Coordinates of C-alpha atoms in Angstrom, one line a residue:
M102 CA -52.4 17.9 -71.9
F103 CA -52.3 20.2 -68.9
E104 CA -50.4 23.5 -68.5
I105 CA -48.0 24.1 -65.7
T106 CA -47.7 27.7 -64.5
E107 CA -46.2 29.4 -61.4
A108 CA -49.7 30.0 -60.0
K109 CA -50.8 26.2 -60.6
C110 CA -47.6 25.1 -58.8
K111 CA -48.5 27.1 -55.7
I112 CA -52.0 25.9 -55.7
W113 CA -50.9 22.3 -55.9
A114 CA -48.4 22.9 -53.1
R115 CA -51.1 24.1 -50.9
M116 CA -53.5 21.3 -51.9
G117 CA -50.9 18.6 -51.1
A118 CA -50.0 15.4 -52.9
R119 CA -53.3 13.5 -52.5
A120 CA -55.6 16.4 -53.7
T121 CA -53.1 17.1 -56.6
L122 CA -53.2 13.4 -57.6
G123 CA -57.0 13.7 -57.9
A124 CA -56.8 16.7 -60.0
A125 CA -54.3 15.1 -62.4
L126 CA -56.5 12.0 -62.6
F127 CA -59.6 14.2 -63.2
D128 CA -57.8 15.7 -66.1
L129 CA -56.4 12.5 -67.5
V130 CA -60.0 10.8 -67.2
S131 CA -61.5 13.7 -68.8
Q132 CA -59.1 13.3 -71.9
R133 CA -59.0 9.6 -72.3
E134 CA -61.9 7.2 -72.3
D135 CA -59.5 4.1 -71.5
I136 CA -58.7 5.5 -68.1
F137 CA -60.2 4.0 -65.0
V138 CA -59.5 4.7 -61.4
L139 CA -60.0 2.3 -58.3
S140 CA -59.5 2.8 -54.7
A141 CA -59.7 0.6 -51.7
D142 CA -62.1 2.8 -49.7
L143 CA -59.9 5.8 -49.9
V144 CA -61.9 7.8 -52.7
T145 CA -62.1 11.0 -50.8
S146 CA -58.4 10.7 -49.1
S147 CA -57.1 10.2 -52.8
G148 CA -58.7 13.5 -53.8
L149 CA -61.1 11.5 -56.0
A150 CA -64.4 12.8 -54.8
R151 CA -64.9 15.3 -57.9
L152 CA -63.8 12.4 -60.3
Q153 CA -66.2 10.0 -58.7
K154 CA -69.1 12.5 -59.0
T155 CA -68.4 13.4 -62.3
F156 CA -67.6 10.0 -64.0
P157 CA -69.3 7.6 -61.5
N158 CA -68.6 4.6 -63.8
R159 CA -64.8 5.2 -64.1
C160 CA -64.0 5.9 -60.5
I161 CA -64.8 2.9 -58.4
N162 CA -64.5 2.0 -54.5
V163 CA -63.8 -1.6 -54.2
G164 CA -64.0 -1.4 -50.4
I165 CA -61.3 -2.2 -47.9
A166 CA -60.0 -5.1 -50.0
E167 CA -56.6 -4.4 -51.4
Q168 CA -55.9 -7.7 -52.9
N169 CA -59.2 -7.6 -54.7
L170 CA -58.2 -4.0 -55.9
I171 CA -55.3 -5.4 -57.8
G172 CA -57.2 -8.3 -59.1
I173 CA -60.1 -6.4 -60.4
A174 CA -57.6 -3.7 -61.7
S175 CA -55.6 -6.4 -63.7
G176 CA -58.7 -7.8 -65.2
M177 CA -59.8 -4.5 -66.6
A178 CA -56.3 -4.0 -67.8
K179 CA -56.5 -7.3 -69.7
E180 CA -59.4 -6.0 -71.4
G181 CA -57.5 -2.9 -72.7
A182 CA -58.1 -0.4 -69.8
V183 CA -55.3 1.7 -68.2
V184 CA -56.1 1.4 -64.7
F185 CA -54.9 3.5 -61.6
V186 CA -55.4 2.1 -58.1
T187 CA -55.0 4.1 -54.9
S188 CA -54.5 3.2 -51.1
F189 CA -52.0 4.1 -48.5
A190 CA -48.5 3.0 -49.3
P191 CA -48.2 0.1 -46.9
F192 CA -51.6 -1.4 -47.6
V193 CA -51.3 -1.3 -51.4
T194 CA -47.5 -2.7 -51.3
M195 CA -47.8 -5.2 -48.6
R196 CA -51.4 -6.5 -48.2
A197 CA -51.6 -7.0 -52.1
C198 CA -48.0 -7.9 -52.4
E199 CA -48.8 -11.4 -54.1
Q200 CA -51.4 -10.0 -56.5
I201 CA -48.7 -7.3 -57.3
R202 CA -46.3 -9.8 -57.8
M203 CA -48.2 -12.1 -60.2
N204 CA -50.7 -9.6 -62.0
M205 CA -48.6 -6.6 -62.3
G206 CA -45.1 -7.9 -62.2
Y207 CA -45.2 -11.5 -63.7
M208 CA -48.2 -10.7 -66.2
K209 CA -47.2 -7.2 -66.9
M210 CA -50.6 -5.8 -66.5
N211 CA -51.1 -2.1 -67.3
V212 CA -51.8 -1.1 -63.8
K213 CA -50.6 1.9 -62.1
A214 CA -50.6 1.5 -58.2
V215 CA -50.4 4.8 -56.2
G216 CA -49.1 4.6 -52.7
L217 CA -50.6 7.5 -50.6
G218 CA -48.9 9.1 -47.6
S219 CA -45.6 7.4 -47.8
G220 CA -42.6 7.9 -45.6
L221 CA -43.6 9.5 -42.3
A222 CA -46.5 11.5 -43.9
M223 CA -49.1 9.8 -41.9
A224 CA -47.9 11.3 -38.7
H225 CA -50.0 10.3 -35.6
L226 CA -51.4 7.3 -37.3
G227 CA -48.1 5.7 -36.6
T228 CA -46.1 2.8 -37.7
S229 CA -49.3 0.8 -39.1
H230 CA -49.6 3.6 -41.9
Y231 CA -46.2 4.6 -42.5
G232 CA -44.7 3.7 -46.0
L233 CA -41.1 2.9 -45.1
E234 CA -40.5 -0.3 -46.9
D235 CA -42.5 0.4 -50.0
I236 CA -39.8 1.2 -52.6
S237 CA -37.8 -2.0 -51.2
I238 CA -40.8 -4.1 -51.9
M239 CA -41.9 -2.8 -55.4
R240 CA -38.3 -2.4 -56.9
S241 CA -37.6 -6.0 -56.0
I242 CA -40.6 -7.1 -58.3
P243 CA -39.5 -7.6 -61.8
N244 CA -41.1 -5.4 -64.6
I245 CA -42.4 -2.7 -62.3
T246 CA -41.3 1.0 -62.8
V247 CA -41.1 2.9 -59.5
L248 CA -41.6 6.7 -59.5
C249 CA -41.2 9.2 -56.7
P250 CA -42.4 12.8 -57.6
S251 CA -41.3 15.7 -55.4
D252 CA -44.3 18.1 -55.7
G253 CA -47.5 19.0 -57.4
A254 CA -46.1 19.6 -60.8
E255 CA -44.0 16.4 -60.8
I256 CA -47.1 14.5 -59.7
F257 CA -49.0 15.7 -62.7
K258 CA -46.0 14.7 -64.9
C259 CA -45.7 11.4 -63.3
V260 CA -49.4 10.6 -63.7
F261 CA -49.5 11.5 -67.3
A262 CA -46.2 9.8 -68.0
A263 CA -47.2 6.5 -66.2
S264 CA -50.6 6.5 -68.3
E265 CA -48.6 6.5 -71.5
H266 CA -46.1 3.8 -70.2
E267 CA -47.0 0.4 -71.2
G268 CA -46.7 -1.9 -68.2
P269 CA -47.1 -1.6 -64.4
V270 CA -46.0 1.3 -62.5
Y271 CA -45.7 2.3 -58.8
I272 CA -46.2 6.0 -57.9
R273 CA -44.9 6.9 -54.4
L274 CA -46.5 10.2 -53.0
S275 CA -44.8 11.7 -50.0
G276 CA -45.7 14.8 -47.9
G277 CA -49.0 16.1 -46.6
V278 CA -50.6 19.6 -47.4
N279 CA -48.8 23.0 -47.9
N280 CA -45.8 21.3 -49.2
P281 CA -42.9 23.3 -50.7
V282 CA -42.8 24.2 -54.3
V283 CA -39.9 22.7 -56.2
F284 CA -40.8 23.2 -59.8
D285 CA -42.5 26.8 -60.5
S286 CA -42.6 26.3 -64.1
D287 CA -42.9 23.7 -67.0
F288 CA -40.0 21.3 -67.3
N289 CA -38.9 18.2 -69.1
F290 CA -39.9 14.9 -67.4
M291 CA -39.0 11.6 -68.8
I292 CA -39.3 8.0 -66.9
G293 CA -35.7 7.0 -66.1
K294 CA -34.1 10.3 -66.7
A295 CA -32.9 12.3 -63.5
I296 CA -33.3 15.9 -63.3
K297 CA -30.3 18.2 -62.3
F298 CA -31.2 21.2 -60.1
K299 CA -27.7 22.4 -59.2
N300 CA -24.1 21.7 -60.0
G301 CA -21.4 21.1 -57.4
N302 CA -17.8 20.5 -57.0
D303 CA -17.5 18.4 -53.9
A304 CA -20.4 16.0 -53.7
V305 CA -23.9 15.2 -55.2
F306 CA -27.3 14.7 -53.6
F307 CA -29.4 11.9 -55.2
T308 CA -32.8 12.3 -53.7
N309 CA -36.6 12.3 -54.6
G310 CA -40.0 12.9 -53.0
M311 CA -40.2 15.5 -50.2
M312 CA -36.5 15.1 -49.5
L313 CA -35.8 17.0 -52.8
S314 CA -36.8 20.4 -51.1
Q315 CA -34.9 19.6 -48.0
C316 CA -31.7 18.7 -50.0
L317 CA -32.0 22.0 -52.0
I318 CA -32.0 24.0 -48.7
A319 CA -29.2 21.7 -47.4
A320 CA -27.1 22.5 -50.4
E321 CA -27.6 26.2 -49.7
I322 CA -26.5 25.8 -46.1
L323 CA -23.4 23.9 -47.1
E324 CA -22.6 26.4 -49.8
G325 CA -22.5 29.0 -47.0
R326 CA -20.0 26.6 -45.2
G327 CA -17.5 26.3 -48.4
I328 CA -18.9 23.0 -49.5
S329 CA -20.5 22.7 -53.1
V330 CA -23.0 20.0 -53.4
A331 CA -24.9 19.2 -56.7
V332 CA -28.5 18.3 -56.4
I333 CA -30.1 15.8 -58.8
D334 CA -33.9 14.6 -58.7
M335 CA -33.8 10.9 -58.9
H336 CA -37.5 10.8 -59.4
T337 CA -37.3 7.2 -61.1
V338 CA -35.8 4.7 -58.7
K339 CA -36.4 2.0 -61.3
P340 CA -35.1 1.9 -63.9
L341 CA -32.3 3.9 -62.3
D342 CA -30.6 6.6 -64.4
T343 CA -27.0 5.0 -64.0
G344 CA -25.8 7.6 -66.5
A345 CA -26.4 10.4 -64.0
I346 CA -24.3 8.2 -61.3
D347 CA -21.5 7.7 -63.8
E348 CA -21.5 11.4 -64.6
A349 CA -21.0 12.3 -60.9
I350 CA -18.3 9.7 -60.4
T351 CA -16.4 10.9 -63.5
A352 CA -16.6 14.4 -62.0
G353 CA -15.1 13.1 -58.8
L354 CA -18.0 13.8 -56.5
S355 CA -18.9 11.9 -53.3
L356 CA -22.2 10.4 -53.5
I357 CA -25.0 11.2 -51.0
T358 CA -28.3 9.6 -51.2
V359 CA -31.3 11.1 -49.2
E360 CA -34.8 9.3 -48.9
E361 CA -37.6 9.3 -46.5
H362 CA -37.4 5.5 -46.7
S363 CA -35.7 2.9 -44.9
V364 CA -32.0 2.7 -45.5
I365 CA -32.4 -0.8 -46.6
G366 CA -33.8 -1.4 -50.1
G367 CA -34.7 2.2 -51.3
L368 CA -32.8 4.6 -53.4
G369 CA -29.5 4.5 -51.6
S370 CA -29.6 0.5 -51.9
A371 CA -30.2 1.0 -55.6
V372 CA -27.2 3.4 -56.1
A373 CA -25.0 1.3 -53.9
E374 CA -25.9 -1.9 -55.9
Y375 CA -24.9 -0.2 -59.1
K376 CA -21.8 1.5 -57.6
S377 CA -20.6 -2.1 -56.3
G378 CA -19.9 -3.1 -59.8
L379 CA -17.7 -0.3 -60.7
K380 CA -13.9 0.2 -60.3
D381 CA -12.8 3.0 -58.0
A382 CA -16.3 4.2 -57.0
P383 CA -16.3 7.2 -54.7
P384 CA -17.5 7.2 -51.1
H385 CA -21.2 7.0 -50.5
L386 CA -23.3 8.3 -47.6
I387 CA -26.9 6.8 -47.3
I388 CA -29.2 9.1 -45.4
G389 CA -32.7 7.6 -44.6
L390 CA -34.8 6.1 -41.9
P391 CA -33.1 3.5 -39.6
D392 CA -33.8 -0.2 -39.6
A393 CA -36.3 0.1 -36.8
Y394 CA -40.0 0.8 -36.0
G395 CA -40.5 4.6 -35.9
K396 CA -42.2 6.9 -33.4
S397 CA -45.5 8.8 -33.9
G398 CA -45.7 12.5 -34.2
E399 CA -46.3 15.4 -36.4
H400 CA -44.4 15.1 -39.9
T401 CA -42.0 18.0 -39.3
Y402 CA -41.2 16.9 -35.8
L403 CA -40.4 13.4 -37.2
L404 CA -38.2 14.6 -40.2
E405 CA -36.2 16.5 -37.6
E406 CA -36.1 13.6 -35.1
Y407 CA -34.9 11.2 -37.7
G408 CA -32.2 13.7 -39.1
L409 CA -34.0 14.3 -42.6
N410 CA -34.6 18.1 -42.2
A411 CA -32.2 20.4 -44.1
E412 CA -30.0 21.3 -41.2
S413 CA -29.5 17.8 -40.1
I414 CA -28.7 16.7 -43.6
A415 CA -26.1 19.4 -44.0
C416 CA -24.5 18.5 -40.7
R417 CA -24.2 14.9 -41.6
V418 CA -22.8 15.6 -45.0
E419 CA -20.2 18.2 -43.7
K420 CA -19.1 15.5 -41.1
F421 CA -18.9 12.8 -43.9
L422 CA -16.9 14.9 -46.2
K423 CA -14.4 15.8 -43.5
K424 CA -13.5 12.3 -42.6

């Protein structure tokens, strides 16, 4: 296993999501002979250069061929390997969607697909590289577990948990480099079990990925305005921790979902779908990206532009609760 310390958490934050993924997979491959990693021409961009140099037979570049990526990984999984595959989020979830549906979903192959640079993290590369629909696609395919870690420490936890989970998994990585530290010490992580960061009396944030750090700041801003909002890391979008939603509803809290994903089909939709079957469910504010093609620009600029930075989130929540 790996050790989580405050110093390591700071290093992983500076490294960013992709380099941290590479570090986690290097540790995992070093410990288990059944782990293999494939990439569709993104070995370096996935932080896998050291892994490929050290274990050249267990880190394979299949070229720009995402459909083959899933096919090869599924064949290896059929022979007993646990296979991680990497590509940018829209490429792995859309170009290879049919292979994912049949090999990972229908045949339940033990493949762990990692979507790099999801949300708006690809910045100036624009719409072709933005992963705004990946959660919607992946959670609509049966048998696939969907994980959205929030920082380096949680990426390590997700990678190791996915390796021990029997069946297909999608891991969504958001953010670039120099990301905020959310977890600064060891913590319990279990697939399907949300993590509570903060209690609140008026509302609750359900969020994940890079939005968790923004929601923690937004909760502080709202606290200064006399509004108490709980913060919960819903790192697993599928299967959803419905117990955490039930607990919030029982406490009489308004529900607020915040995600760096389209408002259609993501975490907000998952919570709304569950809530629709309940009696007397509370109001629900879904904060995410609009149903439109986005602009290109620096990541921090785009978060502000689309109302996903802490101040914008706080303002929208304040207005929503005063209705």
